[in-house]
Amino acid sequence: MTTDRKLVLGIGLIDGYGGMHGAWRAPHVDPGTYTDVDATVRHARAAERGKFAFLFTPDFPAVRGDVEHSTINNLMDPLIQLTAVARETTNIGFVATGSTTFQEPFNTARQFKALDVLSHGRAGWNAVTTSDPAVAANYGRPVAERAERYQRAHEAIQIVQALWGSWQEDAWIKDQAANRFIDPTRLQPVNLQGQYVASRGPLAIPPSEQGQPVVFTSGGPSPHLLSIAGRYASGFIAEVWTIEEARAQRELVRNAAREAGRDPDEIKYIAGIMTTVAPTVREGLDRRLKYSGDVIEARLPHLGAMLGIHIHPDRFDEPLTPEQLSSAHASPRDPRSANALAVAREGWSPRDVLAHGVIDFHPTVVGPGALHADHLQEWFEAGAADGFWVTPDIYEDGVDAFVDEVVPILQERGIYPTEYPGTTLRANLGVPHQYGLDPRITGEPE
Amino acid sequence: MTTDRKLVLGIGLIDGYGGMHGAWRAPHVDPGTYTDVDATVRHARAAERGKFAFLFTPDFPAVRGDVEHSTINNLMDPLIQLTAVARETTNIGFVATGSTTFQEPFNTARQFKALDVLSHGRAGWNAVTTSDPAVAANYGRPVAERAERYQRAHEAIQIVQALWGSWQEDAWIKDQAANRFIDPTRLQPVNLQGQYVASRGPLAIPPSEQGQPVVFTSGGPSPHLLSIAGRYASGFIAEVWTIEEARAQRELVRNAAREAGRDPDEIKYIAGIMTTVAPTVREGLDRRLKYSGDVIEARLPHLGAMLGIHIHPDRFDEPLTPEQLSSAHASPRDPRSANALAVAREGWSPRDVLAHGVIDFHPTVVGPGALHADHLQEWFEAGAADGFWVTPDIYEDGVDAFVDEVVPILQERGIYPTEYPGTTLRANLGVPHQYGLDPRITGEPE
Ligand SMILES: Cc1cc2nc3c(=O)[nH]c(=O)nc-3n(C[C@H](O)[C@H](O)[C@H](O)COP(=O)(O)O)c2cc1C
Ligand SMILES: Cc1cc2nc3c(=O)[nH]c(=O)nc-3n(C[C@H](O)[C@H](O)[C@H](O)COP(=O)(O)O)c2cc1C
C-alpha cells in the first residue's frame, strides 16, 4: 500500500548505551560511552543515514534506580551533548527535554534558540513539568502541586515563544556600507509577567532556518497536559502499549489542538517502541537475555499476575502447560497483558515471553526487520501514531541494524521517506512555520 | 631576560567581531559572524596556534548599548558556542561567565562539568554576580542588594564545587565482567541548604582530565568580591588601566587568598589589554579610525577633561599647541589620564590620541608586535599581572596578527611558553588540582 502520508521516526537517546539494562556490558560496547561524545555522534550519523527526523533526549537529572548495574540512564547534559552532535551532522533534528518547572524561561529560550541557529534549524524543545522528587531536590525545592506546575508551564512556554519572536525576522540588516547592524525598533521587549515567571526581553538571537525551535511535550494525557499540548506543541512524545490506547490518546491530543483553534495535523503524535533487530526471533531473544540483567527473573511474578496464573520459578524455561494456557486471561489492570498472553500462546517459555519485552516501557519488537516494519505500519495505518520514537536495545549496533533492516522495508512499502524532506526539523516533521507566539493562542488556558 | 615564570594569555571573546565598535563593518569580516560558529572555531584555532591558555567569554545577556551601529556585544550563548568550539580544538581552555545570581547552581554545575568532560579538562567558570538591571529584567527580577548577591554567590559556588566532587574520583568501575557500572556508595548527596539556593545532589558526572572546571571571578576589588576570589577562585579577570593600579589590585587579590589559607600563587591575576597589531603605529591608528564609528568624535570632550584643557573640535586633527601641552595635566579622576597625556606629548592630534584607545575599557596597544610585547613584559615583570586577556580589534585577522607578530617575541624573551604545558586548563594556567570543595575553605565567609 502506498500513501502520501509518511511516518516520522526519532531515536530515543536515553543514555549512551541503549534501551536494555545491561547494554553497557555488551562486549562490542565501550563501557565508558557515557562520557564519549564520539559515540553519540556515531549513533546520530547512523540515524541520519536512515532519515530519522530527530534524536529525542528525555531528561531526569538525578541519580535514580539501579546505577550499580544499569548505568546512569540519562545524558550528562542534553543541550551540551546535542550541540556537539549538531556540528557533526546535517539533517537530523534534536528534541531535548527541558523542564518548565526548574529552568528559567529566559535561559531555555536562549539556549534552545542558540542551538537552533547553530544547527541551521534543527532544534526542538520537549517542554515538560517536573514531578520527580529526586530532580526537585537537586534544585533545593519540593515537588509542586500539579496545578502550580502546569500554570508555570503555560507561563514559561509563552515567555519562551514570545522571546523567540522578539528579534523580528527582518531585524538584522547587517549593512556594512550604511553602518546599520540591526534595526533596533524591530527588537522588542516581550514584557511578560506571570504568576511564577517573568521576562522583559528581547532575546538577542535571530531566526534560524526554521524560524524558531519546535515545541514538543510529553506525559500522561491529563487535562492539564492536553491543554499544553493543544495550545503549543507540534509534537507529542507518548508512552502507550496498545493500538487502542494509542488511537484514543492520539484523538485526545488532536482534539486538544482543535479546541485551541488549530488544525490537528499540526501536532504529530509520536509513540514509543523498543527494538531488537536480529535475523530470527530466537537470536533476538538470546541477545536480550544476555543483556537484560536480573530484570527478567524479577519480573516473573508480574507476568503471572498479568496472565492470572501462577508460574513456578522451576518452570521458568518450559512453555506454559495447556492447562495454564486455557486458564490464562489478560489482566484488565495492565494494558500490556493481552500482548503477553498472545506471546505466551505462541509457545514461548516464561523467560522468553519476558525477553520479548512484554513488560517494558514501550511495545517491544524482537526479530527480523519485517516484524518491526509490520508493527510500525499497523500502528501508523490504524491511526495510532504519526511516527515513533525508537529506542534500540544497544545503540552501538542497534541503530545501524534498524537502518539497514527496517528502514528499506518501510521505504518499499511507501510509508517512509527515501530522502529527507528538508534540512530543518519542521520540514522533516511536516509541521508549519511559526515565529513567536501563535496568534491563535491568546490569554489564559481554560 | 629569561625567567622561569611564564605569562598566561587568554582571548576576550566579546562577540564574533572584535574589540572595536565597528569591527563588524570591516570588508574582510562577514557581518553575519554573530551566528557563525565556524568563525569562532577559526578564531579559537588561531589562538591555539599561539598557545593561548583560554578563551574568555563575558556574559551580559540583554540588549544593551548602540546595537544599531555596534553589534550585540555578547555571544548568543557562551556555553553552547564554546561546546562547539571544544570539539574542534585540542588544547585551548574555555572560561565562560555564568551568573551566580540568575543561574541555578545545579544547572551551572551540570553544564560546566559536562563541557569539562567533553573537552577533556578544558572548562572554567567565571562566577560573577549580576548587577545589570537589563539582565535582571530578563529574569523578571529586580537587581538584588550587593550583600544578598554575594551571599548567594558564596552559596552557589560552594554548591557547585560540592556537586563537582559528589561523583568521587574512583566511583566509576565500569567492569563489564563483574556487572558493576558504578560504586553507588561513592556517589554521595551534598545536601547543601543555603539561604538563597540549595541542592541535594549528587551530580552524575565523573571527573574530567583536570578533575573539575577551574573557578574564575571578575569585578571591582570590593571586600565582597575579594572574599569570593580569595576563597574559591583560581583566576581573576581584571579591568585595570595602569601598572600601579594593577599591582595594588593584584596584591589585594593575593592577600585575600592568603587570608583564606591559600598560597597566593594559586590565583592568577589576569589583566585586560586591547590590541591593534600593525606594521607601524600610523597604520594601526588608521585601521582603528576606520572602524571606531562615531565613538572617537564623541569622546573629544572627555579627552579635554582628562587633560584639563579645552580642545576645540575644529582643531581635532592638529597636534596640541605648545601652550595646551604645557598647561595640560593628568586628571586624578580618571586613571587613564596619564597615559592620554603621554600619548598627546608624542605629538599626535586629539583624533589620533583617541585612536590610541586611551579611553577604552582596557589599556590599548597600537602598532608593531614589539610594542605589544613591551607592554606585556613591563606589566608582567612589575608584578602587575600573571597574564592577560587580550581583546583584538578585529578577530578575523587580529588573532592571527597577534600570534604571528607578538607571540614569537614573547617566546624569544623567554616569558611565554613555546609549547602548551599540558592539555588541561589547569595545566596551562599552572593552578593546582582540586576536586570538590577545597577542604581549607569551610563555613561562612567573614
Ligand atoms: C513519554 C513520557 C516522557 C517523559 N519525559 C520526561 C522527561 O524527560 N523528564 C521529566 O522530568 N518528565 C518527563 N515525563 C514526565 C511528565 O512530564 C510529568 O512530569 C509526569 O507525567 C507527571 O506529571 P503529571 O502531573 O502531568 O501527571 C515524561 C512522561 C512521559 C509519559
Ligand atoms: C573585568 C570585569 C568583567 C566582568 N564580567 C562580567 C560579566 O561577564 N557578566 C556580568 O554580569 N558581570 C560582569 N562583571 C560585573 C561584576 O560581576 C559585578 O556585577 C560588578 O562589578 C558590580 O558588582 P559589585 O556589586 O561587586 O560592584 C564584570 C566586571 C569586571 C570588572
PDB file of N, CA, C and O in Angstrom, chain A residues 359-410:
ATOM      1  N   ILE A 359       6.952  -6.559  29.334  1.00  0.00           N
ATOM      2  CA  ILE A 359       6.768  -5.647  30.470  1.00  0.00           C
ATOM      3  C   ILE A 359       7.731  -4.460  30.366  1.00  0.00           C
ATOM      4  O   ILE A 359       8.195  -3.912  31.358  1.00  0.00           O
ATOM      5  N   ASP A 360       8.090  -4.065  29.164  1.00  0.00           N
ATOM      6  CA  ASP A 360       8.995  -2.932  29.039  1.00  0.00           C
ATOM      7  C   ASP A 360       8.215  -1.617  28.997  1.00  0.00           C
ATOM      8  O   ASP A 360       6.995  -1.616  29.073  1.00  0.00           O
ATOM      9  N   PHE A 361       8.922  -0.514  28.896  1.00  0.00           N
ATOM     10  CA  PHE A 361       8.272   0.805  28.933  1.00  0.00           C
ATOM     11  C   PHE A 361       7.405   1.065  27.708  1.00  0.00           C
ATOM     12  O   PHE A 361       6.529   1.912  27.722  1.00  0.00           O
ATOM     13  N   HIS A 362       7.716   0.375  26.643  1.00  0.00           N
ATOM     14  CA  HIS A 362       7.044   0.603  25.374  1.00  0.00           C
ATOM     15  C   HIS A 362       6.864  -0.751  24.707  1.00  0.00           C
ATOM     16  O   HIS A 362       7.526  -1.710  25.078  1.00  0.00           O
ATOM     17  N   PRO A 363       5.986  -0.814  23.709  1.00  0.00           N
ATOM     18  CA  PRO A 363       5.938  -2.041  22.926  1.00  0.00           C
ATOM     19  C   PRO A 363       7.337  -2.371  22.407  1.00  0.00           C
ATOM     20  O   PRO A 363       8.103  -1.470  22.037  1.00  0.00           O
ATOM     21  N   THR A 364       7.660  -3.661  22.439  1.00  0.00           N
ATOM     22  CA  THR A 364       8.985  -4.089  22.021  1.00  0.00           C
ATOM     23  C   THR A 364       8.839  -5.069  20.869  1.00  0.00           C
ATOM     24  O   THR A 364       7.959  -5.929  20.895  1.00  0.00           O
ATOM     25  N   VAL A 365       9.678  -4.918  19.874  1.00  0.00           N
ATOM     26  CA  VAL A 365       9.673  -5.857  18.757  1.00  0.00           C
ATOM     27  C   VAL A 365      11.031  -6.545  18.713  1.00  0.00           C
ATOM     28  O   VAL A 365      12.071  -5.896  18.851  1.00  0.00           O
ATOM     29  N   VAL A 366      10.998  -7.861  18.571  1.00  0.00           N
ATOM     30  CA  VAL A 366      12.225  -8.666  18.576  1.00  0.00           C
ATOM     31  C   VAL A 366      12.203  -9.551  17.337  1.00  0.00           C
ATOM     32  O   VAL A 366      11.248 -10.309  17.141  1.00  0.00           O
ATOM     33  N   GLY A 367      13.243  -9.466  16.531  1.00  0.00           N
ATOM     34  CA  GLY A 367      13.318 -10.351  15.380  1.00  0.00           C
ATOM     35  C   GLY A 367      13.700  -9.626  14.108  1.00  0.00           C
ATOM     36  O   GLY A 367      14.291  -8.540  14.154  1.00  0.00           O
ATOM     37  N   PRO A 368      13.380 -10.215  12.965  1.00  0.00           N
ATOM     38  CA  PRO A 368      13.809  -9.649  11.674  1.00  0.00           C
ATOM     39  C   PRO A 368      13.153  -8.296  11.399  1.00  0.00           C
ATOM     40  O   PRO A 368      12.117  -7.955  11.982  1.00  0.00           O
ATOM     41  N   GLY A 369      13.751  -7.578  10.456  1.00  0.00           N
ATOM     42  CA  GLY A 369      13.273  -6.244  10.104  1.00  0.00           C
ATOM     43  C   GLY A 369      11.796  -6.204   9.753  1.00  0.00           C
ATOM     44  O   GLY A 369      11.088  -5.249  10.119  1.00  0.00           O
ATOM     45  N   ALA A 370      11.312  -7.221   9.053  1.00  0.00           N
ATOM     46  CA  ALA A 370       9.919  -7.187   8.602  1.00  0.00           C
ATOM     47  C   ALA A 370       8.942  -7.126   9.774  1.00  0.00           C
ATOM     48  O   ALA A 370       7.905  -6.464   9.694  1.00  0.00           O
ATOM     49  N   LEU A 371       9.286  -7.803  10.875  1.00  0.00           N
ATOM     50  CA  LEU A 371       8.420  -7.744  12.060  1.00  0.00           C
ATOM     51  C   LEU A 371       8.300  -6.315  12.581  1.00  0.00           C
ATOM     52  O   LEU A 371       7.223  -5.870  12.989  1.00  0.00           O
ATOM     53  N   HIS A 372       9.422  -5.634  12.575  1.00  0.00           N
ATOM     54  CA  HIS A 372       9.427  -4.242  13.030  1.00  0.00           C
ATOM     55  C   HIS A 372       8.590  -3.380  12.087  1.00  0.00           C
ATOM     56  O   HIS A 372       7.765  -2.567  12.511  1.00  0.00           O
ATOM     57  N   ALA A 373       8.818  -3.580  10.805  1.00  0.00           N
ATOM     58  CA  ALA A 373       8.080  -2.787   9.818  1.00  0.00           C
ATOM     59  C   ALA A 373       6.584  -3.043   9.955  1.00  0.00           C
ATOM     60  O   ALA A 373       5.770  -2.120   9.854  1.00  0.00           O
ATOM     61  N   ASP A 374       6.226  -4.311  10.196  1.00  0.00           N
ATOM     62  CA  ASP A 374       4.804  -4.637  10.359  1.00  0.00           C
ATOM     63  C   ASP A 374       4.198  -3.859  11.527  1.00  0.00           C
ATOM     64  O   ASP A 374       3.102  -3.305  11.418  1.00  0.00           O
ATOM     65  N   HIS A 375       4.906  -3.878  12.662  1.00  0.00           N
ATOM     66  CA  HIS A 375       4.399  -3.161  13.834  1.00  0.00           C
ATOM     67  C   HIS A 375       4.181  -1.686  13.506  1.00  0.00           C
ATOM     68  O   HIS A 375       3.105  -1.125  13.754  1.00  0.00           O
ATOM     69  N   LEU A 376       5.186  -1.061  12.938  1.00  0.00           N
ATOM     70  CA  LEU A 376       5.086   0.383  12.662  1.00  0.00           C
ATOM     71  C   LEU A 376       3.957   0.658  11.672  1.00  0.00           C
ATOM     72  O   LEU A 376       3.160   1.585  11.851  1.00  0.00           O
ATOM     73  N   GLN A 377       3.885  -0.175  10.645  1.00  0.00           N
ATOM     74  CA  GLN A 377       2.857   0.049   9.618  1.00  0.00           C
ATOM     75  C   GLN A 377       1.454  -0.131  10.203  1.00  0.00           C
ATOM     76  O   GLN A 377       0.551   0.660   9.930  1.00  0.00           O
ATOM     77  N   GLU A 378       1.305  -1.185  11.007  1.00  0.00           N
ATOM     78  CA  GLU A 378      -0.015  -1.451  11.572  1.00  0.00           C
ATOM     79  C   GLU A 378      -0.491  -0.270  12.419  1.00  0.00           C
ATOM     80  O   GLU A 378      -1.621   0.205  12.276  1.00  0.00           O
ATOM     81  N   TRP A 379       0.374   0.187  13.298  1.00  0.00           N
ATOM     82  CA  TRP A 379       0.005   1.324  14.145  1.00  0.00           C
ATOM     83  C   TRP A 379      -0.269   2.570  13.311  1.00  0.00           C
ATOM     84  O   TRP A 379      -1.241   3.280  13.531  1.00  0.00           O
ATOM     85  N   PHE A 380       0.610   2.800  12.381  1.00  0.00           N
ATOM     86  CA  PHE A 380       0.506   4.012  11.556  1.00  0.00           C
ATOM     87  C   PHE A 380      -0.809   4.016  10.784  1.00  0.00           C
ATOM     88  O   PHE A 380      -1.562   4.999  10.792  1.00  0.00           O
ATOM     89  N   GLU A 381      -1.102   2.898  10.153  1.00  0.00           N
ATOM     90  CA  GLU A 381      -2.305   2.852   9.307  1.00  0.00           C
ATOM     91  C   GLU A 381      -3.582   2.778  10.131  1.00  0.00           C
ATOM     92  O   GLU A 381      -4.662   3.125   9.637  1.00  0.00           O
ATOM     93  N   ALA A 382      -3.461   2.354  11.381  1.00  0.00           N
ATOM     94  CA  ALA A 382      -4.630   2.326  12.261  1.00  0.00           C
ATOM     95  C   ALA A 382      -4.895   3.697  12.892  1.00  0.00           C
ATOM     96  O   ALA A 382      -5.797   3.842  13.712  1.00  0.00           O
ATOM     97  N   GLY A 383      -4.089   4.676  12.546  1.00  0.00           N
ATOM     98  CA  GLY A 383      -4.280   5.996  13.161  1.00  0.00           C
ATOM     99  C   GLY A 383      -3.844   6.041  14.604  1.00  0.00           C
ATOM    100  O   GLY A 383      -4.315   6.866  15.387  1.00  0.00           O
ATOM    101  N   ALA A 384      -2.910   5.141  14.967  1.00  0.00           N
ATOM    102  CA  ALA A 384      -2.435   5.108  16.353  1.00  0.00           C
ATOM    103  C   ALA A 384      -1.189   5.951  16.564  1.00  0.00           C
ATOM    104  O   ALA A 384      -0.764   6.154  17.708  1.00  0.00           O
ATOM    105  N   ALA A 385      -0.602   6.439  15.484  1.00  0.00           N
ATOM    106  CA  ALA A 385       0.600   7.257  15.612  1.00  0.00           C
ATOM    107  C   ALA A 385       0.904   7.946  14.292  1.00  0.00           C
ATOM    108  O   ALA A 385       0.589   7.424  13.218  1.00  0.00           O
ATOM    109  N   ASP A 386       1.528   9.117  14.402  1.00  0.00           N
ATOM    110  CA  ASP A 386       2.066   9.790  13.215  1.00  0.00           C
ATOM    111  C   ASP A 386       3.528   9.428  13.013  1.00  0.00           C
ATOM    112  O   ASP A 386       4.112   9.704  11.971  1.00  0.00           O
ATOM    113  N   GLY A 387       4.104   8.846  14.044  1.00  0.00           N
ATOM    114  CA  GLY A 387       5.503   8.480  13.983  1.00  0.00           C
ATOM    115  C   GLY A 387       5.883   7.775  15.268  1.00  0.00           C
ATOM    116  O   GLY A 387       5.038   7.544  16.140  1.00  0.00           O
ATOM    117  N   PHE A 388       7.161   7.468  15.397  1.00  0.00           N
ATOM    118  CA  PHE A 388       7.630   6.666  16.533  1.00  0.00           C
ATOM    119  C   PHE A 388       8.960   7.191  17.024  1.00  0.00           C
ATOM    120  O   PHE A 388       9.795   7.644  16.246  1.00  0.00           O
ATOM    121  N   TRP A 389       9.123   7.088  18.329  1.00  0.00           N
ATOM    122  CA  TRP A 389      10.482   7.263  18.854  1.00  0.00           C
ATOM    123  C   TRP A 389      10.982   5.889  19.222  1.00  0.00           C
ATOM    124  O   TRP A 389      10.366   5.152  19.990  1.00  0.00           O
ATOM    125  N   VAL A 390      12.060   5.533  18.589  1.00  0.00           N
ATOM    126  CA  VAL A 390      12.605   4.186  18.609  1.00  0.00           C
ATOM    127  C   VAL A 390      13.765   4.132  19.603  1.00  0.00           C
ATOM    128  O   VAL A 390      14.700   4.927  19.500  1.00  0.00           O
ATOM    129  N   THR A 391      13.684   3.225  20.563  1.00  0.00           N
ATOM    130  CA  THR A 391      14.828   3.031  21.457  1.00  0.00           C
ATOM    131  C   THR A 391      15.435   1.663  21.167  1.00  0.00           C
ATOM    132  O   THR A 391      14.885   0.633  21.578  1.00  0.00           O
ATOM    133  N   PRO A 392      16.538   1.633  20.431  1.00  0.00           N
ATOM    134  CA  PRO A 392      17.171   0.351  20.151  1.00  0.00           C
ATOM    135  C   PRO A 392      17.733  -0.271  21.431  1.00  0.00           C
ATOM    136  O   PRO A 392      18.066   0.434  22.382  1.00  0.00           O
ATOM    137  N   ASP A 393      17.843  -1.588  21.444  1.00  0.00           N
ATOM    138  CA  ASP A 393      18.359  -2.287  22.619  1.00  0.00           C
ATOM    139  C   ASP A 393      19.777  -1.847  22.976  1.00  0.00           C
ATOM    140  O   ASP A 393      20.099  -1.626  24.145  1.00  0.00           O
ATOM    141  N   ILE A 394      20.607  -1.738  21.953  1.00  0.00           N
ATOM    142  CA  ILE A 394      22.006  -1.296  22.131  1.00  0.00           C
ATOM    143  C   ILE A 394      22.298  -0.338  20.979  1.00  0.00           C
ATOM    144  O   ILE A 394      22.189  -0.712  19.814  1.00  0.00           O
ATOM    145  N   TYR A 395      22.653   0.912  21.313  1.00  0.00           N
ATOM    146  CA  TYR A 395      22.840   1.888  20.231  1.00  0.00           C
ATOM    147  C   TYR A 395      23.960   1.486  19.286  1.00  0.00           C
ATOM    148  O   TYR A 395      23.889   1.705  18.085  1.00  0.00           O
ATOM    149  N   GLU A 396      25.007   0.923  19.855  1.00  0.00           N
ATOM    150  CA  GLU A 396      26.237   0.765  19.081  1.00  0.00           C
ATOM    151  C   GLU A 396      26.005   0.009  17.770  1.00  0.00           C
ATOM    152  O   GLU A 396      26.542   0.373  16.748  1.00  0.00           O
ATOM    153  N   ASP A 397      25.179  -1.064  17.798  1.00  0.00           N
ATOM    154  CA  ASP A 397      24.847  -1.713  16.532  1.00  0.00           C
ATOM    155  C   ASP A 397      23.349  -1.694  16.236  1.00  0.00           C
ATOM    156  O   ASP A 397      22.924  -1.966  15.126  1.00  0.00           O
ATOM    157  N   GLY A 398      22.542  -1.319  17.250  1.00  0.00           N
ATOM    158  CA  GLY A 398      21.094  -1.370  17.075  1.00  0.00           C
ATOM    159  C   GLY A 398      20.551  -0.294  16.146  1.00  0.00           C
ATOM    160  O   GLY A 398      19.531  -0.518  15.476  1.00  0.00           O
ATOM    161  N   VAL A 399      21.191   0.864  16.116  1.00  0.00           N
ATOM    162  CA  VAL A 399      20.728   1.907  15.191  1.00  0.00           C
ATOM    163  C   VAL A 399      21.025   1.464  13.759  1.00  0.00           C
ATOM    164  O   VAL A 399      20.151   1.490  12.886  1.00  0.00           O
ATOM    165  N   ASP A 400      22.236   1.014  13.542  1.00  0.00           N
ATOM    166  CA  ASP A 400      22.593   0.539  12.193  1.00  0.00           C
ATOM    167  C   ASP A 400      21.689  -0.603  11.754  1.00  0.00           C
ATOM    168  O   ASP A 400      21.243  -0.654  10.605  1.00  0.00           O
ATOM    169  N   ALA A 401      21.413  -1.552  12.669  1.00  0.00           N
ATOM    170  CA  ALA A 401      20.574  -2.691  12.302  1.00  0.00           C
ATOM    171  C   ALA A 401      19.187  -2.216  11.876  1.00  0.00           C
ATOM    172  O   ALA A 401      18.618  -2.698  10.892  1.00  0.00           O
ATOM    173  N   PHE A 402      18.646  -1.250  12.617  1.00  0.00           N
ATOM    174  CA  PHE A 402      17.328  -0.714  12.257  1.00  0.00           C
ATOM    175  C   PHE A 402      17.384  -0.046  10.881  1.00  0.00           C
ATOM    176  O   PHE A 402      16.513  -0.250  10.030  1.00  0.00           O
ATOM    177  N   VAL A 403      18.427   0.724  10.674  1.00  0.00           N
ATOM    178  CA  VAL A 403      18.549   1.461   9.406  1.00  0.00           C
ATOM    179  C   VAL A 403      18.734   0.496   8.237  1.00  0.00           C
ATOM    180  O   VAL A 403      18.168   0.679   7.158  1.00  0.00           O
ATOM    181  N   ASP A 404      19.485  -0.554   8.455  1.00  0.00           N
ATOM    182  CA  ASP A 404      19.752  -1.496   7.359  1.00  0.00           C
ATOM    183  C   ASP A 404      18.622  -2.489   7.132  1.00  0.00           C
ATOM    184  O   ASP A 404      18.379  -2.904   6.002  1.00  0.00           O
ATOM    185  N   GLU A 405      17.925  -2.885   8.205  1.00  0.00           N
ATOM    186  CA  GLU A 405      16.956  -3.985   8.075  1.00  0.00           C
ATOM    187  C   GLU A 405      15.498  -3.522   8.082  1.00  0.00           C
ATOM    188  O   GLU A 405      14.649  -4.205   7.525  1.00  0.00           O
ATOM    189  N   VAL A 406      15.209  -2.411   8.731  1.00  0.00           N
ATOM    190  CA  VAL A 406      13.810  -1.986   8.846  1.00  0.00           C
ATOM    191  C   VAL A 406      13.484  -0.862   7.858  1.00  0.00           C
ATOM    192  O   VAL A 406      12.484  -0.916   7.132  1.00  0.00           O
ATOM    193  N   VAL A 407      14.344   0.140   7.835  1.00  0.00           N
ATOM    194  CA  VAL A 407      14.067   1.324   7.012  1.00  0.00           C
ATOM    195  C   VAL A 407      13.799   0.972   5.543  1.00  0.00           C
ATOM    196  O   VAL A 407      12.820   1.455   4.953  1.00  0.00           O
ATOM    197  N   PRO A 408      14.618   0.103   4.907  1.00  0.00           N
ATOM    198  CA  PRO A 408      14.351  -0.189   3.484  1.00  0.00           C
ATOM    199  C   PRO A 408      12.967  -0.803   3.264  1.00  0.00           C
ATOM    200  O   PRO A 408      12.320  -0.518   2.250  1.00  0.00           O
ATOM    201  N   ILE A 409      12.505  -1.594   4.220  1.00  0.00           N
ATOM    202  CA  ILE A 409      11.171  -2.200   4.061  1.00  0.00           C
ATOM    203  C   ILE A 409      10.093  -1.129   4.143  1.00  0.00           C
ATOM    204  O   ILE A 409       9.160  -1.089   3.340  1.00  0.00           O
ATOM    205  N   LEU A 410      10.238  -0.235   5.110  1.00  0.00           N
ATOM    206  CA  LEU A 410       9.272   0.868   5.230  1.00  0.00           C
ATOM    207  C   LEU A 410       9.262   1.712   3.960  1.00  0.00           C
ATOM    208  O   LEU A 410       8.203   2.146   3.491  1.00  0.00           O
TER     209      LEU A 410
END
